[in-house]
Amino acid sequence: MHKKLNNFLTSGKLFNRTEKRLTEFFTMLGGLTSFSVRFFKEVFLPPYEVEQIRKHMIELGMKTLPIVGVTGFIIGLVIAMQLSPVLKRFGAEAFLPGSVGISIVRELGPVICALIFAGRVSSGIGAELGSMRVTEQIDAMEVSGVNPFRYLVVTRIFATTFILPILTVYVIFISLIGAYIAVVLVQNMTWAYYIDRVIFAVEFGDAIPGVTKTFIFGFIVGLVGCYKGYTTENGTEGVGRASTSAVVVSSLLILIFDMFLVKLSLWIWPVVK
Amino acid sequence: MVEITDLHKSFGSNVVLDGVSMHVAEAENMVVFGRSGTGKSVLLKCMIRLMEPDSGNIKIEDKDVLKMDIKELNEIRKDIGFLFQGAALYDSMTVRENLEFPLIRNFDLDRKEIDTRVHFVLEAVSLLEAIDKMPSELSGGMRKRIGLARSIITKPKLMLYDEPTTGLDPITAKEISVLIIDLQHQLKMTSIVVTHDLLCAKIIADRAIVLDGGKIVKEGSINDLTTSNDPLLKNFFSDEIIETNGSVK
């Protein structure tokens, strides 16, 4: 075993594999960058595919609504259940609605919603455009004088960018309902008082960055899904790969961007004054 | 109508087209033969710039396709129909929407004219009853027919066919070939057909070329090619398999 590992390490295979992976990674990064540059170049040019954007927004929104709703409800419930005994330990039970509200509005609602959205939508877009690519439907569109990038890609990225914030607001609301149910189980609290405590605790500086960053997450989901699908190669096998890697890459990018956006939002709207 | 000069195209170290030159006259039906991987489809895709050739010249109606910007290219594409190997129907659209798509996007036609054209092409391919079906509800032959209907709905001057009979049973393949020649006579189009199907070629071709190793190795009428003593052509067109040493199996 040790000898085999030693042979593997000295044979150069490890180096070759790492080199291949790194090349693929940087190729994808370059591809995503040029894809987004092309998006911003084309999004402002007519003809504006308003009907397609509307169709995609409704389709993608409706497709994701149940799953993000259920997830949001459970997350709210679980967070409140987890926080309740901890706050009790410090004699701070009264802060439960506020702390649940802040964590849902600032972080959990937007990120959980974006990750579920990425899993559902990015893979769907990747598979849809990928199968259009391998069955030459994109070529057919190009041959008939239609710009497939504008018709297929720009409309989808636009739709994901603007539908995710709407879904996030919905998820935040559903999560707060879930959290209320957990709160009611341990404390005698009315809905009106609970909401009043949440609104009292959640400030403008919590809500705005939480929802605003989902525009960027939505853009990432659309961009990665479209890029992976649009550049699919190697037939049906490639379609499967495009779909899977769209989810992986978009989820990873969401988390990486979240890290920077949290830092940025704390700099613009500091929590402690 | 189409003039190709010294066309080269490679994928990495794999040379697919190695100096292809050909001429297709107006209203002529040219068939391109060749083994798999000899660059027949690449040749068609270069003509319409779905692929960019490495070098060479392509002129369609005396216009240099390779020097066109995207606007000019889209203009000339309106005069070119392309039937893809798998028909390439848009999965998310009905047959009617598939047919209307190029008309709505490229031409300023009223509803009545669009409906007239849709009905005309569907009658031409004998599939009027499929107008509201989704592509997934159609058989392979029906998809090819609808693909053909979509290609001719813009009344193109030049039709490019990428293996129009591949994957079809012999009867449907023959029907498609007859349909192509009928439509060609009706609409007076110039056609370039890439195929392996000898029967299809016999029905359609005024002239044929054979591609091998990225070059045109033979050109002539179908009769000239099928009766040739060239081992490559004998292998292609007869039941015999000729070995490299000349022995016959």
Coordinates of C-alpha atoms in Angstrom, one line a residue:
Chain A
M1 CA 0.0 0.0 0.0
H2 CA 2.8 2.4 1.1
K3 CA 4.8 1.4 -2.0
K4 CA 1.8 2.0 -4.3
L5 CA 1.3 5.5 -2.7
N6 CA 5.0 6.2 -3.1
N7 CA 4.9 5.1 -6.7
F8 CA 1.8 7.3 -7.3
L9 CA 3.4 10.3 -5.8
T10 CA 6.7 9.9 -7.6
S11 CA 5.2 9.0 -11.0
G12 CA 4.0 12.5 -11.7
K13 CA 0.4 11.4 -11.9
L14 CA -0.5 13.5 -8.9
F15 CA 1.1 16.6 -10.5
N16 CA -0.6 15.9 -13.8
R17 CA -4.0 15.6 -12.1
T18 CA -3.6 18.7 -10.1
E19 CA -2.4 20.6 -13.1
K20 CA -5.5 19.4 -15.1
R21 CA -7.9 20.3 -12.3
L22 CA -6.3 23.8 -11.9
T23 CA -6.4 24.3 -15.7
E24 CA -10.1 23.4 -15.7
F25 CA -10.8 25.6 -12.7
F26 CA -9.1 28.7 -14.3
T27 CA -10.7 28.0 -17.6
M28 CA -14.1 27.9 -15.9
L29 CA -13.3 31.1 -14.0
G30 CA -12.3 32.8 -17.3
G31 CA -15.4 31.5 -19.0
L32 CA -17.7 32.7 -16.2
T33 CA -16.1 36.2 -16.4
S34 CA -16.4 36.5 -20.1
F35 CA -19.9 35.2 -19.9
S36 CA -20.9 37.8 -17.4
V37 CA -19.2 40.6 -19.4
R38 CA -21.2 39.4 -22.4
F39 CA -24.4 39.4 -20.3
F40 CA -23.9 43.1 -19.3
K41 CA -23.1 44.0 -22.9
E42 CA -26.2 42.4 -24.3
V43 CA -28.7 43.0 -21.5
F44 CA -29.2 46.7 -22.4
L45 CA -29.5 46.1 -26.2
P46 CA -32.9 45.7 -27.9
P47 CA -34.9 43.6 -28.6
Y48 CA -35.8 43.3 -24.9
E49 CA -37.2 39.8 -24.4
V50 CA -39.8 41.0 -21.8
E51 CA -42.2 38.1 -22.4
Q52 CA -39.4 35.5 -22.0
I53 CA -38.2 37.1 -18.8
R54 CA -41.7 37.2 -17.4
K55 CA -42.2 33.5 -18.3
H56 CA -39.0 32.4 -16.7
M57 CA -39.6 34.5 -13.5
I58 CA -43.0 32.8 -13.1
E59 CA -41.8 29.4 -14.0
L60 CA -38.6 29.5 -11.8
G61 CA -40.5 31.2 -8.9
M62 CA -43.4 28.7 -8.9
K63 CA -41.0 25.8 -9.2
T64 CA -39.0 26.8 -6.1
L65 CA -41.8 28.3 -4.0
P66 CA -42.9 25.1 -2.2
I67 CA -39.4 23.8 -1.4
V68 CA -38.1 27.1 -0.1
G69 CA -41.3 27.5 1.9
V70 CA -40.9 24.2 3.6
T71 CA -37.2 24.7 4.2
G72 CA -37.7 28.2 5.6
F73 CA -40.4 27.0 8.0
I74 CA -38.2 24.2 9.3
I75 CA -35.1 26.4 9.6
G76 CA -37.1 29.0 11.6
L77 CA -38.6 26.4 13.9
V78 CA -35.2 24.7 14.5
I79 CA -33.3 27.9 15.1
A80 CA -35.9 29.0 17.7
M81 CA -35.8 25.6 19.3
Q82 CA -32.0 25.7 19.5
L83 CA -31.7 29.3 20.7
S84 CA -34.5 29.0 23.4
P85 CA -32.5 26.9 26.0
V86 CA -29.3 28.8 25.3
L87 CA -30.9 32.2 26.0
K88 CA -32.7 30.7 29.0
R89 CA -29.3 29.7 30.4
F90 CA -28.3 33.4 30.3
G91 CA -31.7 34.6 31.5
A92 CA -32.3 36.3 28.2
E93 CA -35.4 34.5 27.0
A94 CA -37.1 37.8 26.2
F95 CA -34.6 38.3 23.4
L96 CA -35.7 35.1 21.6
P97 CA -37.9 36.7 19.0
G98 CA -35.4 39.4 18.3
S99 CA -32.4 37.1 18.0
V100 CA -34.3 34.7 15.8
G101 CA -35.5 37.5 13.6
I102 CA -32.0 39.0 13.2
S103 CA -30.4 35.7 12.3
I104 CA -33.2 34.8 9.8
V105 CA -33.3 38.3 8.2
R106 CA -29.5 38.9 8.1
E107 CA -28.2 35.5 7.1
L108 CA -30.2 32.3 7.3
G109 CA -33.2 33.4 5.1
P110 CA -31.1 34.8 2.2
V111 CA -28.4 32.1 2.2
I112 CA -30.7 29.1 2.8
C113 CA -33.1 30.4 0.1
A114 CA -30.2 31.0 -2.3
L115 CA -28.7 27.5 -1.8
I116 CA -32.1 25.8 -2.3
F117 CA -32.7 28.0 -5.3
A118 CA -29.2 27.0 -6.7
G119 CA -30.0 23.3 -6.2
R120 CA -33.3 23.5 -7.9
V121 CA -32.8 26.1 -10.6
S122 CA -29.1 26.1 -11.5
S123 CA -29.2 22.4 -12.3
G124 CA -32.4 22.8 -14.2
I125 CA -31.0 25.6 -16.4
G126 CA -27.8 23.6 -16.9
A127 CA -29.7 20.5 -18.0
E128 CA -32.1 22.4 -20.2
L129 CA -29.5 24.5 -22.0
G130 CA -27.2 21.5 -22.1
S131 CA -29.7 19.3 -23.8
M132 CA -30.5 22.2 -26.2
R133 CA -26.8 22.5 -27.0
V134 CA -26.2 18.7 -27.7
T135 CA -29.4 18.4 -29.8
E136 CA -28.3 21.4 -31.9
Q137 CA -31.3 23.5 -30.9
I138 CA -29.1 26.4 -30.0
D139 CA -27.4 26.1 -33.4
A140 CA -30.8 26.0 -35.0
M141 CA -31.7 29.2 -33.3
E142 CA -28.5 30.8 -34.5
V143 CA -29.1 29.7 -38.0
S144 CA -32.5 31.2 -38.0
G145 CA -31.0 34.6 -37.3
V146 CA -31.9 34.7 -33.6
N147 CA -29.2 35.6 -31.0
P148 CA -29.5 32.5 -28.7
F149 CA -27.4 34.2 -26.0
R150 CA -29.9 37.0 -25.7
Y151 CA -32.9 34.8 -26.0
L152 CA -31.8 31.9 -23.7
V153 CA -29.1 33.3 -21.4
V154 CA -29.8 36.9 -20.8
T155 CA -33.5 36.3 -20.1
R156 CA -32.7 33.5 -17.6
I157 CA -30.0 35.4 -15.7
F158 CA -32.3 38.4 -15.5
A159 CA -35.1 36.3 -14.2
T160 CA -33.0 34.5 -11.5
T161 CA -31.5 37.9 -10.4
F162 CA -34.9 39.4 -9.7
I163 CA -36.9 36.4 -8.6
L164 CA -34.6 35.3 -5.8
P165 CA -35.0 38.5 -3.6
I166 CA -38.8 38.0 -3.9
L167 CA -38.5 34.4 -2.8
T168 CA -36.1 35.5 0.0
V169 CA -38.7 37.9 1.5
Y170 CA -41.2 35.0 1.3
V171 CA -38.8 32.6 3.0
I172 CA -38.0 35.2 5.8
F173 CA -41.7 35.5 6.5
I174 CA -42.3 31.7 6.5
S175 CA -39.2 31.2 8.8
L176 CA -40.6 33.8 11.2
I177 CA -43.9 31.8 11.4
G178 CA -41.9 28.6 12.0
A179 CA -39.9 30.3 14.7
Y180 CA -43.1 31.6 16.3
I181 CA -44.5 28.1 16.6
A182 CA -41.3 27.1 18.5
V183 CA -41.5 30.2 20.7
V184 CA -45.1 29.5 21.5
L185 CA -44.2 26.0 22.7
V186 CA -41.9 27.3 25.4
Q187 CA -43.3 30.8 26.1
N188 CA -46.8 32.2 26.3
M189 CA -46.5 34.8 23.6
T190 CA -49.1 36.2 21.2
W191 CA -48.3 36.6 17.5
A192 CA -48.8 40.4 17.7
Y193 CA -46.3 40.6 20.6
Y194 CA -43.8 38.3 18.8
I195 CA -43.9 40.3 15.6
D196 CA -43.6 43.5 17.6
R197 CA -40.4 42.1 19.3
V198 CA -39.0 41.0 15.9
I199 CA -39.7 44.4 14.3
F200 CA -38.2 46.1 17.3
A201 CA -35.0 44.1 17.1
V202 CA -34.5 44.0 13.3
E203 CA -33.2 47.2 12.0
F204 CA -33.0 48.7 8.5
G205 CA -29.3 47.7 8.5
D206 CA -30.2 44.1 9.0
A207 CA -33.0 43.8 6.4
I208 CA -31.4 45.8 3.5
P209 CA -28.1 43.9 3.2
G210 CA -29.9 40.6 3.8
V211 CA -32.2 41.0 0.8
T212 CA -29.8 43.0 -1.4
K213 CA -27.2 40.3 -1.5
T214 CA -29.8 37.9 -2.9
F215 CA -29.7 39.9 -6.2
I216 CA -26.1 38.9 -6.4
F217 CA -26.9 35.3 -5.4
G218 CA -29.6 35.2 -8.0
F219 CA -27.2 36.5 -10.6
I220 CA -24.7 33.8 -9.7
V221 CA -27.3 31.0 -9.9
G222 CA -28.4 32.1 -13.4
L223 CA -24.9 32.8 -14.6
V224 CA -23.4 29.5 -13.6
G225 CA -26.4 27.4 -14.8
C226 CA -26.5 29.2 -18.1
Y227 CA -22.7 28.9 -18.5
K228 CA -22.6 25.2 -17.7
G229 CA -25.5 24.5 -20.0
Y230 CA -24.5 26.7 -22.9
T231 CA -21.0 25.3 -23.0
T232 CA -22.0 21.7 -22.7
E233 CA -19.9 19.2 -24.7
N234 CA -19.8 15.4 -25.1
G235 CA -23.5 14.5 -25.6
T236 CA -25.9 13.4 -22.9
E237 CA -23.0 12.6 -20.5
G238 CA -22.0 16.2 -20.8
V239 CA -25.6 17.3 -19.9
G240 CA -25.5 15.3 -16.7
R241 CA -22.1 16.8 -15.8
A242 CA -23.3 20.3 -16.6
S243 CA -26.3 19.9 -14.4
T244 CA -24.3 18.6 -11.4
S245 CA -21.4 21.0 -11.6
A246 CA -23.8 23.9 -12.0
V247 CA -25.2 23.2 -8.5
V248 CA -21.7 22.6 -7.0
V249 CA -20.2 25.8 -8.5
S250 CA -23.1 28.1 -7.9
S251 CA -23.5 26.9 -4.2
L252 CA -19.8 27.4 -3.6
L253 CA -19.8 30.8 -5.2
I254 CA -22.8 31.9 -3.1
L255 CA -21.0 31.0 0.1
I256 CA -17.7 32.7 -1.1
F257 CA -19.6 35.9 -2.1
D258 CA -21.6 35.8 1.1
M259 CA -18.4 35.9 3.1
F260 CA -17.3 39.1 1.4
L261 CA -20.8 40.6 1.3
V262 CA -21.2 40.1 5.1
K263 CA -18.0 41.9 5.6
L264 CA -19.1 44.7 3.3
S265 CA -22.5 45.0 4.9
L266 CA -21.0 45.2 8.4
W267 CA -18.8 47.9 7.2
I268 CA -21.7 49.9 5.7
W269 CA -24.2 49.1 8.5
P270 CA -22.3 48.3 11.6
V271 CA -24.4 46.3 14.1
V272 CA -22.9 47.9 17.3
K273 CA -23.2 51.7 17.3
Chain B
M1 CA -24.5 30.4 -55.7
V2 CA -21.9 28.8 -53.4
E3 CA -18.2 29.1 -54.0
I4 CA -15.8 27.6 -51.5
T5 CA -12.0 28.0 -51.9
D6 CA -9.2 26.3 -50.1
L7 CA -11.1 25.8 -46.8
H8 CA -9.1 24.6 -43.9
K9 CA -10.4 23.5 -40.4
S10 CA -8.6 21.7 -37.7
F11 CA -9.5 20.7 -34.1
G12 CA -6.2 20.7 -32.3
S13 CA -3.9 18.4 -34.3
N14 CA -6.9 16.7 -36.0
V15 CA -7.1 18.2 -39.6
V16 CA -10.8 17.9 -40.7
L17 CA -10.9 20.0 -43.8
D18 CA -7.6 20.3 -45.7
G19 CA -8.0 22.7 -48.6
V20 CA -11.6 22.0 -49.7
S21 CA -12.7 23.9 -52.8
M22 CA -16.1 23.4 -54.5
H23 CA -18.7 25.3 -56.5
V24 CA -22.5 24.8 -56.4
A25 CA -24.6 26.5 -59.1
E26 CA -28.0 28.0 -58.6
A27 CA -30.8 25.5 -58.3
E28 CA -28.3 22.7 -58.3
N29 CA -28.5 19.7 -55.9
M30 CA -25.1 18.8 -54.7
V31 CA -24.5 15.7 -52.5
V32 CA -21.5 15.4 -50.3
F33 CA -20.4 11.8 -49.5
G34 CA -17.8 10.7 -47.1
R35 CA -17.0 8.3 -44.3
S36 CA -17.8 9.3 -40.7
G37 CA -15.4 12.0 -39.4
T38 CA -14.3 13.2 -42.8
G39 CA -15.7 16.7 -42.1
K40 CA -18.9 16.7 -44.1
S41 CA -21.0 18.3 -41.3
V42 CA -18.1 20.6 -40.4
L43 CA -18.1 21.8 -44.0
L44 CA -21.9 22.6 -43.8
K45 CA -21.4 24.4 -40.4
C46 CA -18.5 26.4 -41.7
M47 CA -20.7 27.6 -44.7
I48 CA -23.2 29.2 -42.3
R49 CA -20.5 30.1 -39.7
L50 CA -21.7 27.9 -36.9
M51 CA -18.1 27.0 -36.9
E52 CA -15.3 29.3 -37.9
P53 CA -12.8 27.9 -40.5
D54 CA -9.1 28.4 -39.9
S55 CA -8.6 29.7 -43.4
G56 CA -10.1 29.8 -46.9
N57 CA -13.0 31.6 -48.6
I58 CA -16.8 31.0 -48.6
K59 CA -18.9 33.0 -51.0
I60 CA -22.7 32.7 -51.0
E61 CA -24.4 34.7 -53.8
D62 CA -21.0 36.5 -54.3
K63 CA -20.9 37.7 -50.7
D64 CA -17.9 36.8 -48.6
V65 CA -19.5 35.0 -45.6
L66 CA -16.3 35.0 -43.6
K67 CA -15.9 38.7 -43.7
M68 CA -19.4 39.5 -42.6
D69 CA -20.3 41.0 -39.2
I70 CA -23.1 39.4 -37.2
K71 CA -25.7 41.7 -38.6
E72 CA -24.8 40.9 -42.2
L73 CA -24.5 37.3 -41.3
N74 CA -28.0 37.2 -39.8
E75 CA -29.3 38.8 -43.0
I76 CA -27.8 36.2 -45.2
R77 CA -28.9 33.4 -42.8
K78 CA -32.5 34.4 -43.6
D79 CA -32.0 33.1 -47.1
I80 CA -30.5 29.8 -45.9
G81 CA -32.3 26.8 -44.5
F82 CA -30.6 24.2 -42.5
L83 CA -32.0 20.8 -41.7
F84 CA -30.1 19.3 -38.7
Q85 CA -29.3 15.6 -38.3
G86 CA -31.7 15.3 -35.4
A87 CA -34.1 18.0 -36.7
A88 CA -33.3 20.2 -33.7
L89 CA -36.9 21.1 -33.0
Y90 CA -37.3 23.3 -29.9
D91 CA -38.5 20.9 -27.2
S92 CA -40.4 23.6 -25.2
M93 CA -42.5 24.7 -28.2
T94 CA -45.4 23.1 -30.1
V95 CA -45.0 22.3 -33.8
R96 CA -46.8 25.6 -34.7
E97 CA -44.5 27.6 -32.4
N98 CA -41.5 25.9 -33.9
L99 CA -42.6 26.9 -37.4
E100 CA -43.6 30.4 -36.4
F101 CA -40.4 31.1 -34.5
P102 CA -38.1 32.1 -37.4
L103 CA -40.9 34.1 -39.0
I104 CA -41.9 36.1 -35.9
R105 CA -38.2 36.8 -35.0
N106 CA -37.0 37.8 -38.5
F107 CA -39.8 39.0 -40.7
D108 CA -42.4 41.7 -40.3
L109 CA -45.4 39.5 -41.3
D110 CA -49.0 39.8 -40.2
R111 CA -50.8 37.0 -38.4
K112 CA -52.6 35.9 -41.6
E113 CA -49.4 35.6 -43.6
I114 CA -47.8 33.6 -40.8
D115 CA -50.8 31.2 -40.6
T116 CA -50.8 30.8 -44.4
R117 CA -47.1 29.9 -44.4
V118 CA -47.4 27.5 -41.5
H119 CA -50.3 25.7 -43.2
F120 CA -48.5 25.6 -46.5
V121 CA -45.3 24.0 -45.1
L122 CA -47.2 21.5 -43.0
E123 CA -49.3 20.5 -46.0
A124 CA -46.1 20.2 -48.0
V125 CA -44.7 17.7 -45.5
S126 CA -48.1 16.1 -45.0
L127 CA -48.3 16.7 -41.3
L128 CA -51.0 19.3 -40.9
E129 CA -52.6 17.2 -38.1
A130 CA -49.4 17.6 -36.0
I131 CA -49.7 21.4 -35.7
D132 CA -50.5 21.5 -32.0
K133 CA -48.3 18.6 -30.9
M134 CA -45.1 18.8 -28.9
P135 CA -41.9 17.5 -30.5
S136 CA -41.8 14.7 -27.9
E137 CA -45.0 13.3 -29.3
L138 CA -43.6 12.9 -32.8
S139 CA -41.7 9.9 -34.4
G140 CA -38.2 10.3 -35.8
G141 CA -39.6 10.6 -39.4
M142 CA -42.2 13.2 -38.3
R143 CA -39.6 15.2 -36.5
K144 CA -37.4 15.3 -39.7
R145 CA -40.4 16.4 -41.7
I146 CA -41.2 19.2 -39.3
G147 CA -37.6 20.2 -39.2
L148 CA -37.7 20.4 -43.0
A149 CA -40.9 22.4 -42.8
R150 CA -39.3 24.8 -40.4
S151 CA -36.2 25.2 -42.7
I152 CA -38.3 26.0 -45.8
I153 CA -40.9 28.3 -44.1
T154 CA -38.7 31.4 -44.7
K155 CA -38.5 30.5 -48.4
P156 CA -34.7 30.1 -48.4
K157 CA -32.6 30.3 -51.6
L158 CA -30.1 27.8 -50.3
M159 CA -30.9 24.6 -48.3
L160 CA -28.3 22.7 -46.3
Y161 CA -29.2 19.2 -45.2
D162 CA -27.1 17.4 -42.6
E163 CA -27.8 13.7 -43.1
P164 CA -31.5 14.0 -43.7
T165 CA -32.2 10.3 -43.7
T166 CA -29.9 9.1 -40.9
G167 CA -31.7 7.0 -38.3
L168 CA -34.8 6.4 -40.4
D169 CA -36.2 3.2 -41.7
P170 CA -35.7 2.7 -45.5
I171 CA -39.3 3.6 -46.4
T172 CA -39.3 6.8 -44.4
A173 CA -35.8 7.6 -45.7
K174 CA -37.1 7.3 -49.2
E175 CA -40.1 9.4 -48.5
I176 CA -38.0 12.1 -47.0
S177 CA -35.7 12.0 -50.0
V178 CA -38.6 12.3 -52.4
L179 CA -40.0 15.1 -50.3
I180 CA -36.7 17.0 -50.5
I181 CA -36.6 16.8 -54.3
D182 CA -40.3 17.7 -54.6
L183 CA -39.8 20.8 -52.4
Q184 CA -36.6 21.7 -54.3
H185 CA -38.6 21.7 -57.6
Q186 CA -41.5 23.7 -56.0
L187 CA -39.3 26.3 -54.4
K188 CA -36.4 26.3 -56.9
M189 CA -33.8 26.2 -54.1
T190 CA -30.1 25.3 -54.3
S191 CA -29.4 22.3 -52.1
I192 CA -26.3 20.9 -50.5
V193 CA -26.9 17.5 -48.9
V194 CA -24.5 15.6 -46.6
T195 CA -25.4 12.0 -46.6
H196 CA -24.3 8.4 -46.4
D197 CA -27.5 7.2 -48.0
L198 CA -26.9 6.1 -51.6
L199 CA -30.6 5.8 -52.4
C200 CA -31.2 9.3 -51.0
A201 CA -28.3 10.6 -53.1
K202 CA -29.6 8.9 -56.2
I203 CA -33.0 10.5 -55.8
I204 CA -31.7 14.0 -55.0
A205 CA -28.3 14.6 -56.6
D206 CA -27.5 16.4 -59.7
R207 CA -23.8 16.2 -58.8
A208 CA -21.8 14.7 -55.9
I209 CA -18.5 15.0 -54.3
V210 CA -16.6 12.6 -52.1
L211 CA -14.6 13.8 -49.1
D212 CA -11.8 11.8 -47.7
G213 CA -8.9 12.8 -45.4
G214 CA -10.2 16.4 -45.4
K215 CA -10.0 16.7 -49.2
I216 CA -12.4 16.3 -52.1
V217 CA -11.2 13.1 -53.8
K218 CA -13.8 12.7 -56.4
E219 CA -16.5 14.8 -58.1
G220 CA -19.1 13.9 -60.7
S221 CA -22.6 12.5 -61.2
I222 CA -23.8 9.7 -59.0
N223 CA -23.5 7.4 -61.9
D224 CA -19.8 8.3 -62.4
L225 CA -19.1 7.7 -58.7
T226 CA -21.0 4.4 -58.4
T227 CA -19.4 2.9 -61.5
S228 CA -15.9 4.1 -60.7
N229 CA -13.1 1.6 -60.2
D230 CA -11.4 3.7 -57.5
P231 CA -11.1 1.3 -54.4
L232 CA -12.4 4.0 -52.0
L233 CA -15.5 4.6 -54.1
K234 CA -16.0 0.9 -54.6
N235 CA -15.8 0.4 -50.9
F236 CA -18.3 3.2 -50.4
F237 CA -20.8 2.3 -53.1
S238 CA -20.6 -1.5 -53.6
D239 CA -21.3 -4.5 -51.4
E240 CA -17.6 -5.5 -51.7
I241 CA -14.9 -4.6 -49.2
I242 CA -11.6 -3.9 -50.9
E243 CA -8.5 -4.4 -48.7
T244 CA -5.5 -2.0 -49.0
N245 CA -3.6 -4.8 -50.8
G246 CA -6.4 -4.9 -53.5
S247 CA -8.0 -8.2 -52.4
V248 CA -11.8 -8.3 -52.4
K249 CA -13.9 -9.7 -49.5

